[in-house]
PDB file of C-alpha atoms in Angstrom:
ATOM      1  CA  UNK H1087      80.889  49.747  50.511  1.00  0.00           C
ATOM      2  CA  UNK H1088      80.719  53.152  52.734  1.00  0.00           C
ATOM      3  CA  UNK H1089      81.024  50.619  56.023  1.00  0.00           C
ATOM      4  CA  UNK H1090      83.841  48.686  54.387  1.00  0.00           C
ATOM      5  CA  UNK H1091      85.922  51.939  53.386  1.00  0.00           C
ATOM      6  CA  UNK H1092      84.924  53.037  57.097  1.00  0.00           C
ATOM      7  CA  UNK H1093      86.421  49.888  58.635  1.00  0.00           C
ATOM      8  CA  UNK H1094      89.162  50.343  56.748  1.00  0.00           C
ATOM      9  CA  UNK H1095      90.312  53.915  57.847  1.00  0.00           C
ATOM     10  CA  UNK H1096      89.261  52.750  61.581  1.00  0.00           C
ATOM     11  CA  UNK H1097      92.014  49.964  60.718  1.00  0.00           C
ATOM     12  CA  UNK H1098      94.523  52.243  59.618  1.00  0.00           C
ATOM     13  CA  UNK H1099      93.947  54.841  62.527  1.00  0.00           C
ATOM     14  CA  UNK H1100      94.084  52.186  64.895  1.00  0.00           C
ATOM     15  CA  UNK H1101      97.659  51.246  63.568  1.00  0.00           C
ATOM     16  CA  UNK H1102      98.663  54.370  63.435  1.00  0.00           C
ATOM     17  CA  UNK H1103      97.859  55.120  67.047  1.00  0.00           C
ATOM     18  CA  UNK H1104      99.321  51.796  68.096  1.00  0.00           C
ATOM     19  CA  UNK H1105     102.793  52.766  66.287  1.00  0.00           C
ATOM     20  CA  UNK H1106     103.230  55.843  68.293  1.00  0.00           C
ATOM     21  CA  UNK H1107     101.109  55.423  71.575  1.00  0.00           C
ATOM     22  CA  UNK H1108     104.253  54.782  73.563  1.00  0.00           C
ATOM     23  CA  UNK H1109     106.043  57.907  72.469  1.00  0.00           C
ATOM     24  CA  UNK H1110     102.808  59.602  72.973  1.00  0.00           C
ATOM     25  CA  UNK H1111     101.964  58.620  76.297  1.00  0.00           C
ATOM     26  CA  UNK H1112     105.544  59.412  77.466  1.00  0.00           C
ATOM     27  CA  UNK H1113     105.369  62.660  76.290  1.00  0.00           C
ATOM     28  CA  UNK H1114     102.167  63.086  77.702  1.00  0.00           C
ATOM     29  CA  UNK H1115     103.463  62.347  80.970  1.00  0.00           C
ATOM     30  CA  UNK H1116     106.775  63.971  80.505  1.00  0.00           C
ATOM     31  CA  UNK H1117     104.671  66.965  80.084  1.00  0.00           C
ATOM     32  CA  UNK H1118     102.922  67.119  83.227  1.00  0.00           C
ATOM     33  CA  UNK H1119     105.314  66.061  85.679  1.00  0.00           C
ATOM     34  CA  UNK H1120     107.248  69.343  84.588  1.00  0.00           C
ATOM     35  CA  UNK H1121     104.141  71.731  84.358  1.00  0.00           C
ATOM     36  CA  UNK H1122     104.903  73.573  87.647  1.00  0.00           C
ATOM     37  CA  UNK H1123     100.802  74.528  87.703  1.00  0.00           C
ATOM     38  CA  UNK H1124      99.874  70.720  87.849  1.00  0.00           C
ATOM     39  CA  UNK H1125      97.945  69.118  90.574  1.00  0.00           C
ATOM     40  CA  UNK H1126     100.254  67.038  93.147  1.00  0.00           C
ATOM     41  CA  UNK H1127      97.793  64.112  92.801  1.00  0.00           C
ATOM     42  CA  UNK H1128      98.400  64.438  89.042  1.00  0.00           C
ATOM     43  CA  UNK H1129     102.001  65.117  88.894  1.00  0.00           C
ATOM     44  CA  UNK H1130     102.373  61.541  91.144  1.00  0.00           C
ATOM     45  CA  UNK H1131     100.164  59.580  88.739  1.00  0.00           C
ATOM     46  CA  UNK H1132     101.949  60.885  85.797  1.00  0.00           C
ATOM     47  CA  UNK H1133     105.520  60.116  87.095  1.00  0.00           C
ATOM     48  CA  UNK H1134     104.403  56.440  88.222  1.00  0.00           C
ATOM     49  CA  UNK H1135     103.679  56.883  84.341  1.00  0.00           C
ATOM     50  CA  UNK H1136     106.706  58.387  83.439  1.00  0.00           C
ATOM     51  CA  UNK H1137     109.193  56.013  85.454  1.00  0.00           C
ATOM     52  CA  UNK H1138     106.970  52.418  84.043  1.00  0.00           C
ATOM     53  CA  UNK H1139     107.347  53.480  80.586  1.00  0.00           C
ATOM     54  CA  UNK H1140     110.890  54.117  80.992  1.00  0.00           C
ATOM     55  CA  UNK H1141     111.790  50.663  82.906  1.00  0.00           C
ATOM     56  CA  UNK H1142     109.434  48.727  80.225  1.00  0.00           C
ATOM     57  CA  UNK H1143     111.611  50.225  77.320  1.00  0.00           C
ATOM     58  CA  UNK H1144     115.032  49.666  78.984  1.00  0.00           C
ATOM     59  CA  UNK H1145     113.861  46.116  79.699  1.00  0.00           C
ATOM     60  CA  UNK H1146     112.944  45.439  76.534  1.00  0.00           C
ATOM     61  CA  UNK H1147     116.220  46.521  75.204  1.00  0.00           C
ATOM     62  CA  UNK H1148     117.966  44.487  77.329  1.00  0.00           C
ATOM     63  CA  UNK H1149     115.637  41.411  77.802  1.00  0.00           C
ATOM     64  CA  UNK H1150     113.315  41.131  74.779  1.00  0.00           C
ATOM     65  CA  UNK H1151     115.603  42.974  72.134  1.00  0.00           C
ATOM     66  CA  UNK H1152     113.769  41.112  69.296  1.00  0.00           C
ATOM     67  CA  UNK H1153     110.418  42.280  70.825  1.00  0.00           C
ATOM     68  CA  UNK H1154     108.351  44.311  68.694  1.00  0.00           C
ATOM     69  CA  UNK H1155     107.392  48.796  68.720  1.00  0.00           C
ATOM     70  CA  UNK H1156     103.458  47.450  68.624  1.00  0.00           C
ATOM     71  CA  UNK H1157     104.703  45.502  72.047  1.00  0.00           C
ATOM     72  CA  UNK H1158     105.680  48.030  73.424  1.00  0.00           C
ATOM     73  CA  UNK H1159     102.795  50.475  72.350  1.00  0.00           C
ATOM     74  CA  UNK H1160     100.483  47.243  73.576  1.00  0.00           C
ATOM     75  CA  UNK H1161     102.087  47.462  76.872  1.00  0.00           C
ATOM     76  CA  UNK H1162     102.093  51.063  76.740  1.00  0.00           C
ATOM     77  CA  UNK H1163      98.394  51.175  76.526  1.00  0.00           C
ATOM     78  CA  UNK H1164      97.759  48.618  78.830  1.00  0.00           C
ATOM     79  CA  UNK H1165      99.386  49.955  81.802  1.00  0.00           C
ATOM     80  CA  UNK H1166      97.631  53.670  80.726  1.00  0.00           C
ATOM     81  CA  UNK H1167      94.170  52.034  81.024  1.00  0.00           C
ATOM     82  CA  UNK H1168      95.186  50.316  84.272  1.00  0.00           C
ATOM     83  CA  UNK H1169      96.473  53.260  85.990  1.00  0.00           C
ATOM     84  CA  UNK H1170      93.533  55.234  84.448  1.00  0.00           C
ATOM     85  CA  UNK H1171      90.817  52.882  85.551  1.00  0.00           C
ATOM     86  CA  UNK H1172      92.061  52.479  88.984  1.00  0.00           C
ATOM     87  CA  UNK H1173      92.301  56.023  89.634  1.00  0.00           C
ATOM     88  CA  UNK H1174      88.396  55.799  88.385  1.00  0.00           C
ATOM     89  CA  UNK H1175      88.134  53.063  91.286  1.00  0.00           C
ATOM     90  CA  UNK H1176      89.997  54.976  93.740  1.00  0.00           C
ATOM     91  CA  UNK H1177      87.363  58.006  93.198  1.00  0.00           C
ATOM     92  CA  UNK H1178      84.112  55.914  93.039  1.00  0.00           C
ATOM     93  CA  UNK H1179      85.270  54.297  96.230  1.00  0.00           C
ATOM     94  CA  UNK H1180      85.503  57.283  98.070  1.00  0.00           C
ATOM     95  CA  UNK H1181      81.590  56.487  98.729  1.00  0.00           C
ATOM     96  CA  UNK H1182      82.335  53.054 100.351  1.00  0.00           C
ATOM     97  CA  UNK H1183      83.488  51.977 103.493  1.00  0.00           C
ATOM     98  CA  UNK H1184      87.295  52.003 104.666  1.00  0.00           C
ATOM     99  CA  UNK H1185      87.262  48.217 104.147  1.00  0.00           C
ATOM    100  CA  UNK H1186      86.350  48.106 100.777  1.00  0.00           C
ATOM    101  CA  UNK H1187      88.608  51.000  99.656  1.00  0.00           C
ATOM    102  CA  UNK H1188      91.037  49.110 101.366  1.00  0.00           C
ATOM    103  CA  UNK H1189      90.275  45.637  99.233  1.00  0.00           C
ATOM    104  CA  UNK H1190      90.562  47.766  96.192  1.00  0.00           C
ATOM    105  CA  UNK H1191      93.687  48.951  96.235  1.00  0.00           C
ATOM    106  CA  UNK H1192      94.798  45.324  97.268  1.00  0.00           C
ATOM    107  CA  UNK H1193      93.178  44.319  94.382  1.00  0.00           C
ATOM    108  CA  UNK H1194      94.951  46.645  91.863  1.00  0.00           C
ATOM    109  CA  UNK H1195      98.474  46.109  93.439  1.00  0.00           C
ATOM    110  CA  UNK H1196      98.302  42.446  93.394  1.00  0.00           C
ATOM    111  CA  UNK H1197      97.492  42.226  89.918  1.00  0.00           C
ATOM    112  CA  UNK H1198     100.170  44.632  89.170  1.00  0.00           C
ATOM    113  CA  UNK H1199     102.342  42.042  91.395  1.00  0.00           C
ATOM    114  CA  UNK H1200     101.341  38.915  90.378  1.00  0.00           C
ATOM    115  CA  UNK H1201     101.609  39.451  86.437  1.00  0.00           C
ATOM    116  CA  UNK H1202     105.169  39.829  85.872  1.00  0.00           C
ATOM    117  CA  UNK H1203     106.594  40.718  82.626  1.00  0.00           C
ATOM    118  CA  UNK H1204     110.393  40.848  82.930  1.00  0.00           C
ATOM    119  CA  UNK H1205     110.597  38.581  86.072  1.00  0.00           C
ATOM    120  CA  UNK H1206     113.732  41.284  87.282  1.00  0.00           C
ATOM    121  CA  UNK H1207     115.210  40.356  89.992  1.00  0.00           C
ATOM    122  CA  UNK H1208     115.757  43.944  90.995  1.00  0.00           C
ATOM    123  CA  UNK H1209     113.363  43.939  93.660  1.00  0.00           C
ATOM    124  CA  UNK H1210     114.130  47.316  95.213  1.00  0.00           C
ATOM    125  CA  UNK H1211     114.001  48.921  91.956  1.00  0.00           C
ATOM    126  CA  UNK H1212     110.749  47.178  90.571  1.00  0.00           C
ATOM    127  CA  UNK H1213     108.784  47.650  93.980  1.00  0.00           C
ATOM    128  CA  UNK H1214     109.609  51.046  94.455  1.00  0.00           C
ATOM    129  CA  UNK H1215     106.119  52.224  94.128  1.00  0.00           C
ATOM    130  CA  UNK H1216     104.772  49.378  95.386  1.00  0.00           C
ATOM    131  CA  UNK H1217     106.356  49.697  98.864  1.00  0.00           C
ATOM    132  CA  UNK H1218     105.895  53.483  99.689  1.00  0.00           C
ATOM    133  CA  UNK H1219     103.089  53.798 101.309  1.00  0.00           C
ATOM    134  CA  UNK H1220     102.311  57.423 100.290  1.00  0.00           C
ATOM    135  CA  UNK H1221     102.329  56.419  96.870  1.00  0.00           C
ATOM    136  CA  UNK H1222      98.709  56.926  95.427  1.00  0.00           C
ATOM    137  CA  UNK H1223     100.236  54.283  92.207  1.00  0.00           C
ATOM    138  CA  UNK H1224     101.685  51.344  94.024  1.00  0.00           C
ATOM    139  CA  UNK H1225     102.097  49.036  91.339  1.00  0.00           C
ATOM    140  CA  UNK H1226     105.445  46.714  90.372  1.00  0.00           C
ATOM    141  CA  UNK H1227     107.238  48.579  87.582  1.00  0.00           C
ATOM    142  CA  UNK H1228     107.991  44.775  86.154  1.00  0.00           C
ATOM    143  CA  UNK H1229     104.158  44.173  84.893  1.00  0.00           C
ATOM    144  CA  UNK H1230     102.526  42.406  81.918  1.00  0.00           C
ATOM    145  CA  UNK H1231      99.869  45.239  81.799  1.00  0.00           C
ATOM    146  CA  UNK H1232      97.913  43.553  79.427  1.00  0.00           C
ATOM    147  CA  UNK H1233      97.415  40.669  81.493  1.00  0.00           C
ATOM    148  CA  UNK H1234      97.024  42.626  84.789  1.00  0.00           C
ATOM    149  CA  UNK H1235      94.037  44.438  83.416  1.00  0.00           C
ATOM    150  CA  UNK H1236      92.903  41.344  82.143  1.00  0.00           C
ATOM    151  CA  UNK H1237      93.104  40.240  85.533  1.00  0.00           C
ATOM    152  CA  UNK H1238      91.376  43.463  87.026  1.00  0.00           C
ATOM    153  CA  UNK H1239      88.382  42.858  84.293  1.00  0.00           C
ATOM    154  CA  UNK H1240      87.946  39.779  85.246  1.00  0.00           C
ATOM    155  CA  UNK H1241      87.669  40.085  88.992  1.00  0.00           C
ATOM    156  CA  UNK H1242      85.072  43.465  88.586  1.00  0.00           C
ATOM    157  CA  UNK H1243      83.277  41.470  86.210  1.00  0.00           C
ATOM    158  CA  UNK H1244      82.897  37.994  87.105  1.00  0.00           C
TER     159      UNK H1244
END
């Protein structure tokens, strides 16, 4: 019964997060690219953050208006863990040769690139990040996060 009860609240917690994980993330984001005292390296991951949470929602609206707030939260997340675990990636492969850092970051952007959620046509807008060079986060602001990190799990684990 104490395991069932347990599950439960999990359940609830988990739905609760999952209502409000895009409004949190944004704000989380929104917070540190105007903290004056944050790192540079920071400040750029959180406004690759910033901007992909903002196109995702305005595409929604205007593409997918019948799409649901726990699709959006689902995205939300997604593209968080993404961005979190390459930045993990990025650091670990600070180790390895030029090569392989190199094949990492290839690896990252195409999935970004290759899973498309909105299919925008807006290619100047959507590879923005992608294109710059200098951009530690170059990633296609038009992704299916969830199936680009499916796509990153599947190549680091196969």
């Amino acid at each position: 019964m104490k395991k069932l009860i347990v599950l439960l609240l999990l359940a609830i917690s988990a739905t609760a997060y999952s209502q409000e994980a895009y409004s949190e993330l944004r704000r989380k984001a929104s917070a540190t690219v105007s903290d004056p005292k944050t790192n540079t390296l920071v400040r750029q991951i959180s406004q690759f953050k910033l901007d992909a949470l903002n196109y995702m929602a305005i595409k929604m609206r205007e593409q997918m208006p019948d799409s649901t707030a726990e699709f959006l939260d689902k995205q939300a997340i997604a593209m968080d863990n993404f961005v979190n675990y390459y930045v993990e990636k990025l650091i670990e492969s600070t180790k390895k040769p030029n090569v392989d850092q190199v094949n990492m970051i290839k690896m990252f952007m195409d999935a970004s690139y290759s899973n498309p959620l909105f299919n925008d046509k807006d290619t100047e807008l959507v590879l923005s990040y992608y294109n710059r060079a200098e951009c530690l986060t170059r990633f296609s602001l038009d992704t299916d996060w969830r199936r680009a990190a499916a796509a990153i799990y599947y190549l680091y684990h196969k």
